[in-house]
Short mmCIF file of C-alpha atoms in Angstrom, two decimals:
data_model
loop_
_atom_site.label_atom_id
_atom_site.label_comp_id
_atom_site.label_asym_id
_atom_site.label_seq_id
_atom_site.Cartn_x
_atom_site.Cartn_y
_atom_site.Cartn_z
CA MET P 400 108.39 75.06 85.34
CA GLU P 401 110.11 78.12 85.99
CA ASN P 402 112.32 78.19 89.16
CA THR P 403 109.19 79.82 91.70
CA MET P 404 110.43 77.20 94.69
CA LEU P 405 109.04 78.14 97.70
CA PRO P 406 112.00 78.65 100.51
CA ARG P 407 111.21 76.81 103.44
CA LEU P 408 109.99 79.27 105.57
CA ILE P 409 107.19 79.53 103.92
CA ILE P 410 106.74 75.42 103.90
CA GLU P 411 107.61 73.93 107.42
CA PRO P 412 105.24 76.54 109.65
CA ALA P 413 102.51 74.08 107.40
CA VAL P 414 103.50 71.09 108.03
CA ARG P 415 104.56 71.59 111.88
CA ARG P 416 100.43 72.42 112.38
CA ALA P 417 99.80 69.13 109.99
CA LEU P 418 101.81 66.78 111.64
CA GLU P 419 101.20 68.37 115.21
CA GLU P 420 97.48 67.95 114.48
CA ASP P 421 98.12 64.06 113.26
CA LEU P 422 99.71 63.09 116.75
CA GLY P 423 97.38 64.59 119.06
CA LEU P 424 98.94 64.20 123.06
CA ALA P 425 100.12 61.32 122.96
CA GLY P 426 101.63 60.55 119.12
CA ASP P 427 101.04 57.44 116.46
CA ILE P 428 100.63 54.31 119.26
CA THR P 429 99.77 52.38 116.56
CA ALA P 430 102.99 52.78 114.69
CA ASN P 431 104.92 52.20 118.15
CA ALA P 432 102.86 49.84 119.31
CA VAL P 433 103.51 47.93 116.56
CA ILE P 434 106.53 48.19 115.12
CA PRO P 435 109.82 47.40 116.30
CA ALA P 436 112.21 50.36 117.81
CA GLY P 437 115.04 49.51 115.85
CA HIS P 438 113.50 48.46 112.52
CA ARG P 439 114.30 50.22 108.89
CA SER P 440 112.11 50.28 105.87
CA THR P 441 112.01 52.18 102.10
CA VAL P 442 108.76 52.87 100.62
CA VAL P 443 107.59 54.45 97.20
CA MET P 444 105.29 57.22 96.43
CA ALA P 445 103.61 56.06 92.97
CA ALA P 446 100.93 58.04 90.84
CA ARG P 447 98.22 55.81 90.63
CA ARG P 448 96.83 58.83 87.77
CA PRO P 449 98.24 60.23 85.46
CA GLY P 450 98.95 64.35 86.72
CA VAL P 451 101.98 66.54 87.28
CA ILE P 452 103.14 66.78 90.51
CA ALA P 453 103.78 69.68 93.21
CA GLY P 454 104.90 69.41 96.76
CA LEU P 455 107.84 67.27 97.13
CA ASP P 456 109.21 69.60 99.59
CA ALA P 457 105.85 69.63 101.93
CA ALA P 458 105.95 65.76 101.60
CA GLU P 459 109.68 65.25 102.09
CA LEU P 460 109.42 68.04 105.27
CA GLY P 461 106.37 65.77 106.21
CA PHE P 462 108.48 62.88 107.19
CA THR P 463 112.25 64.28 108.45
CA LEU P 464 110.37 66.50 110.37
CA VAL P 465 109.68 63.32 111.97
CA ASP P 466 112.84 62.13 112.11
CA PRO P 467 115.36 63.85 110.43
CA SER P 468 117.47 60.79 108.88
CA ILE P 469 115.62 59.78 106.29
CA VAL P 470 115.88 60.54 103.27
CA MET P 471 114.17 61.25 100.49
CA THR P 472 115.02 60.17 96.50
CA ARG P 473 112.28 62.26 94.14
CA HIS P 474 112.43 60.26 90.85
CA VAL P 475 110.32 63.39 89.17
CA GLU P 476 110.18 66.72 90.26
CA ASP P 477 107.69 69.70 90.42
CA GLY P 478 106.19 70.64 87.89
CA GLY P 479 107.20 66.87 86.22
CA ARG P 480 104.21 64.65 84.23
CA VAL P 481 103.38 60.99 85.36
CA ASP P 482 101.57 58.53 84.35
CA ALA P 483 99.62 55.94 86.52
CA GLY P 484 102.27 53.38 88.44
CA ASP P 485 105.07 56.05 87.99
CA ILE P 486 106.96 56.14 91.82
CA VAL P 487 107.37 59.88 92.79
CA ALA P 488 110.37 59.21 95.41
CA THR P 489 111.77 56.27 97.34
CA VAL P 490 111.93 57.38 101.45
CA THR P 491 114.06 55.78 103.41
CA GLY P 492 114.31 55.68 107.20
CA PRO P 493 113.09 54.20 110.75
CA SER P 494 109.53 51.94 110.43
CA ARG P 495 108.21 54.30 113.43
CA ALA P 496 108.86 56.98 111.63
CA LEU P 497 107.82 57.11 107.96
CA LEU P 498 104.47 55.87 108.87
CA THR P 499 104.21 58.47 111.94
CA GLY P 500 104.91 60.91 108.61
CA GLU P 501 102.99 58.68 106.02
CA ARG P 502 99.32 60.46 106.43
CA THR P 503 100.93 64.34 106.51
CA ALA P 504 103.58 64.06 103.57
CA LEU P 505 100.44 62.05 101.54
CA ASN P 506 97.96 64.88 101.92
CA PHE P 507 100.19 67.55 100.91
CA LEU P 508 101.63 65.87 98.53
CA GLY P 509 97.96 64.61 96.31
CA HIS P 510 96.23 67.80 97.09
CA LEU P 511 98.98 70.10 95.15
CA SER P 512 99.34 67.53 92.40
CA GLY P 513 96.21 68.37 92.45
CA ILE P 514 96.33 71.92 91.64
CA ALA P 515 99.15 71.87 89.59
CA THR P 516 96.96 68.97 87.34
CA VAL P 517 93.97 70.94 86.65
CA THR P 518 95.73 73.79 86.11
CA ALA P 519 98.43 72.16 83.08
CA GLU P 520 94.46 71.05 81.86
CA VAL P 521 93.14 74.67 81.41
CA VAL P 522 96.47 75.98 80.09
CA ALA P 523 96.45 73.27 77.17
CA ALA P 524 92.95 74.26 76.95
CA VAL P 525 94.58 78.09 75.96
CA THR P 526 97.44 77.06 73.92
CA GLY P 527 97.65 79.03 70.72
CA THR P 528 95.99 82.44 72.56
CA LYS P 529 97.49 85.12 74.51
CA ALA P 530 95.68 84.43 77.71
CA GLN P 531 97.44 82.92 81.16
CA ILE P 532 95.26 81.39 83.48
CA VAL P 533 95.17 81.97 87.04
CA CYS P 534 94.51 81.67 90.48
CA THR P 535 92.65 83.60 92.69
CA ARG P 536 92.22 84.30 96.67
CA LYS P 537 89.68 80.90 96.54
CA THR P 538 92.34 79.42 99.02
CA THR P 539 92.34 77.06 102.00
CA PRO P 540 93.30 79.68 104.91
CA GLY P 541 96.89 78.70 106.14
CA LEU P 542 97.71 77.67 102.45
CA ARG P 543 97.36 80.25 99.85
CA ALA P 544 101.68 80.50 99.11
CA LEU P 545 101.89 76.68 98.83
CA GLU P 546 98.25 76.36 96.44
CA LYS P 547 99.62 79.30 94.47
CA TYR P 548 102.85 77.39 94.29
CA ALA P 549 101.19 74.41 93.02
CA VAL P 550 99.48 77.24 90.36
CA LYS P 551 102.67 77.53 88.71
CA ALA P 552 103.80 74.18 88.87
CA GLY P 553 101.27 73.35 86.88
CA GLY P 554 101.58 76.08 83.90
CA GLY P 555 99.45 79.11 85.54
CA GLY P 556 100.17 82.90 86.92
CA ASN P 557 99.33 83.90 90.37
CA HIS P 558 96.68 86.19 90.83
CA ARG P 559 97.49 88.64 94.77
CA PHE P 560 98.53 87.11 97.00
CA SER P 561 96.76 89.19 99.51
CA LEU P 562 94.71 92.27 99.86
CA ALA P 563 97.30 94.69 100.34
CA ASP P 564 98.66 93.33 96.39
CA ALA P 565 96.31 95.26 94.63
CA VAL P 566 93.23 97.44 94.51
CA LEU P 567 90.39 95.35 93.09
CA ILE P 568 86.79 96.42 93.14
CA LYS P 569 84.13 93.98 93.28
CA ASP P 570 81.01 94.15 92.72
CA ASN P 571 80.02 95.14 96.48
CA HIS P 572 82.67 97.81 96.47
CA ILE P 573 80.64 99.48 93.49
CA ALA P 574 77.06 99.20 95.48
CA ILE P 575 78.23 100.07 98.87
CA ALA P 576 80.56 102.92 97.22
CA GLY P 577 77.84 104.74 94.92
CA GLY P 578 78.56 103.67 91.69
CA ILE P 579 82.11 102.76 88.94
CA ARG P 580 82.75 106.36 88.83
CA PRO P 581 83.29 107.00 92.78
CA ALA P 582 84.55 103.98 93.71
CA LEU P 583 87.20 104.23 90.78
CA GLN P 584 87.33 108.01 91.99
CA ALA P 585 87.65 107.46 95.30
CA ALA P 586 89.85 104.20 94.68
CA ARG P 587 92.25 106.61 92.74
CA GLU P 588 93.18 108.85 95.33
CA HIS P 589 94.06 106.92 97.87
CA ALA P 590 96.06 104.29 96.25
CA GLY P 591 99.92 105.40 95.74
CA HIS P 592 101.18 105.47 92.68
CA MET P 593 102.78 102.26 92.69
CA VAL P 594 99.17 100.18 93.05
CA LYS P 595 97.36 99.02 90.70
CA ILE P 596 93.81 99.35 90.10
CA GLU P 597 91.73 96.89 89.26
CA ILE P 598 87.30 96.70 88.49
CA GLU P 599 84.96 94.17 88.31
CA VAL P 600 82.78 94.97 85.50
CA ASP P 601 79.41 93.14 84.63
CA THR P 602 78.17 94.66 81.57
CA LEU P 603 79.81 96.70 78.57
CA ASP P 604 77.78 100.08 79.23
CA GLN P 605 80.24 99.25 82.95
CA LEU P 606 83.38 98.55 80.89
CA ARG P 607 82.75 101.96 79.23
CA GLU P 608 82.60 103.77 82.45
CA ALA P 609 85.57 101.91 83.88
CA MET P 610 87.76 103.03 80.69
CA ALA P 611 86.29 106.82 81.09
CA GLU P 612 88.09 106.75 83.92
CA GLY P 613 91.11 105.02 82.84
CA ALA P 614 91.45 102.05 84.92
CA ASP P 615 94.31 99.51 85.23
CA ALA P 616 92.49 96.44 84.53
CA VAL P 617 89.10 95.04 84.01
CA LEU P 618 87.33 92.31 85.68
CA LEU P 619 85.08 90.91 83.07
CA ASP P 620 82.87 89.42 85.07
CA ASN P 621 79.82 85.84 83.10
CA MET P 622 80.75 87.29 80.03
CA SER P 623 80.05 85.27 76.98
CA PRO P 624 82.90 84.85 74.69
CA GLN P 625 80.93 86.91 72.02
CA THR P 626 80.48 90.38 74.54
CA LEU P 627 84.30 89.04 75.80
CA ARG P 628 85.61 90.23 72.56
CA GLU P 629 83.54 93.41 71.94
CA ALA P 630 84.58 94.72 75.26
CA VAL P 631 87.88 93.56 74.04
CA GLU P 632 87.33 96.01 71.31
CA ILE P 633 86.86 98.20 73.43
CA VAL P 634 89.19 98.66 75.55
CA ALA P 635 91.66 98.02 72.82
CA GLY P 636 94.90 97.25 75.14
CA ARG P 637 94.53 100.57 77.13
CA ALA P 638 93.66 97.82 80.22
CA ILE P 639 93.85 94.17 81.13
CA THR P 640 91.71 92.27 80.62
CA GLU P 641 90.77 89.30 83.01
CA ALA P 642 87.30 87.08 82.07
CA SER P 643 86.30 85.34 84.96
CA GLY P 644 83.13 83.64 85.90
CA GLY P 645 82.26 79.64 85.79
CA ILE P 646 85.53 79.05 83.60
CA THR P 647 85.75 75.15 83.04
CA PRO P 648 88.18 73.36 80.29
CA GLU P 649 85.90 73.20 77.99
CA THR P 650 85.05 76.72 77.61
CA ALA P 651 88.33 78.10 78.34
CA GLY P 652 89.26 77.86 75.16
CA ALA P 653 86.48 79.93 73.61
CA VAL P 654 86.91 82.84 76.50
CA ALA P 655 90.39 83.08 75.24
CA SER P 656 89.85 83.13 72.30
CA ALA P 657 88.35 86.24 72.54
CA GLY P 658 91.21 87.77 72.94
CA VAL P 659 91.34 88.26 77.32
CA ASP P 660 94.85 88.69 78.47
CA LEU P 661 94.12 86.72 81.62
CA ILE P 662 91.31 84.21 83.11
CA SER P 663 91.00 83.84 86.39
CA ILE P 664 89.63 80.51 88.14
CA GLY P 665 89.14 80.17 91.49
CA TRP P 666 87.86 76.13 91.47
CA LEU P 667 91.65 75.17 91.05
CA THR P 668 92.75 75.69 94.18
CA HIS P 669 89.37 75.37 95.74
CA SER P 670 87.72 72.47 94.18
CA ALA P 671 90.69 70.21 92.48
CA PRO P 672 90.22 66.96 92.93
CA VAL P 673 93.12 65.40 95.40
CA LEU P 674 95.86 63.41 92.82
CA ASP P 675 96.02 60.11 93.90
CA ILE P 676 99.42 59.29 94.81
CA GLY P 677 100.20 55.53 97.42
CA LEU P 678 102.52 54.82 99.38
CA ASP P 679 104.04 51.21 98.93
CA TYR P 680 105.91 49.12 101.46
CA HIS P 681 109.65 47.44 99.90
CA ALA P 682 112.01 46.54 102.66
CA ALA P 683 115.30 48.12 103.72
#
């Protein structure tokens, strides 16, 4: 994986919020009642099924924000593949703190690794084509940067991070603006010279109208592979082509073979199953 590590100032607020949510007003009353104050342990985080790892920095903060003396040793880095049974990391420190941070650490690691895993599956399905798999803004509120990072860890790319990144004229914008032409004309008048303008089209006639108005990119929504091939021919390299809508690992190859530049998939971030990663105790 390319160097896409997120800075701590992005990750830490999310982990702190998760810990605050978990600790409540009284803290971990179970660990504090059951475990002696001076007890130390070593635990391992191990994959229970194959996948691609992402979120180790967040997992580590899940422990060290509880107790800075905790040490986590990684046996794989983000973007690395694991098989069932592989040890992802070894964590050593005060037992109470390890147990307190366990769920937060595993929540982040499992969720982000799940996103990386499904992304890698779709990326593999389009191998040999020019298409890049990208995510969307369909992310968990407050976790967008982390989830988009996980897509990168799985070999994918990122679409807009926010509404301020680019103009993307969707079907409702078009309907309210009065059509493809007036929507694009208004966007062109409003946007600065550095801002790219993309527009969603559902038909080839809409695509021809968008190209006549000089769109920088076209989102080809819910089109069959055959229609996508025709769309790519109409565009003829004059704009970026993005396919979207109901694309799965089983259909991604056919969509990519149509010659599109991008395939955007919202479920990478909003519906990826968690990668099952467990925490097992070993005496210190």
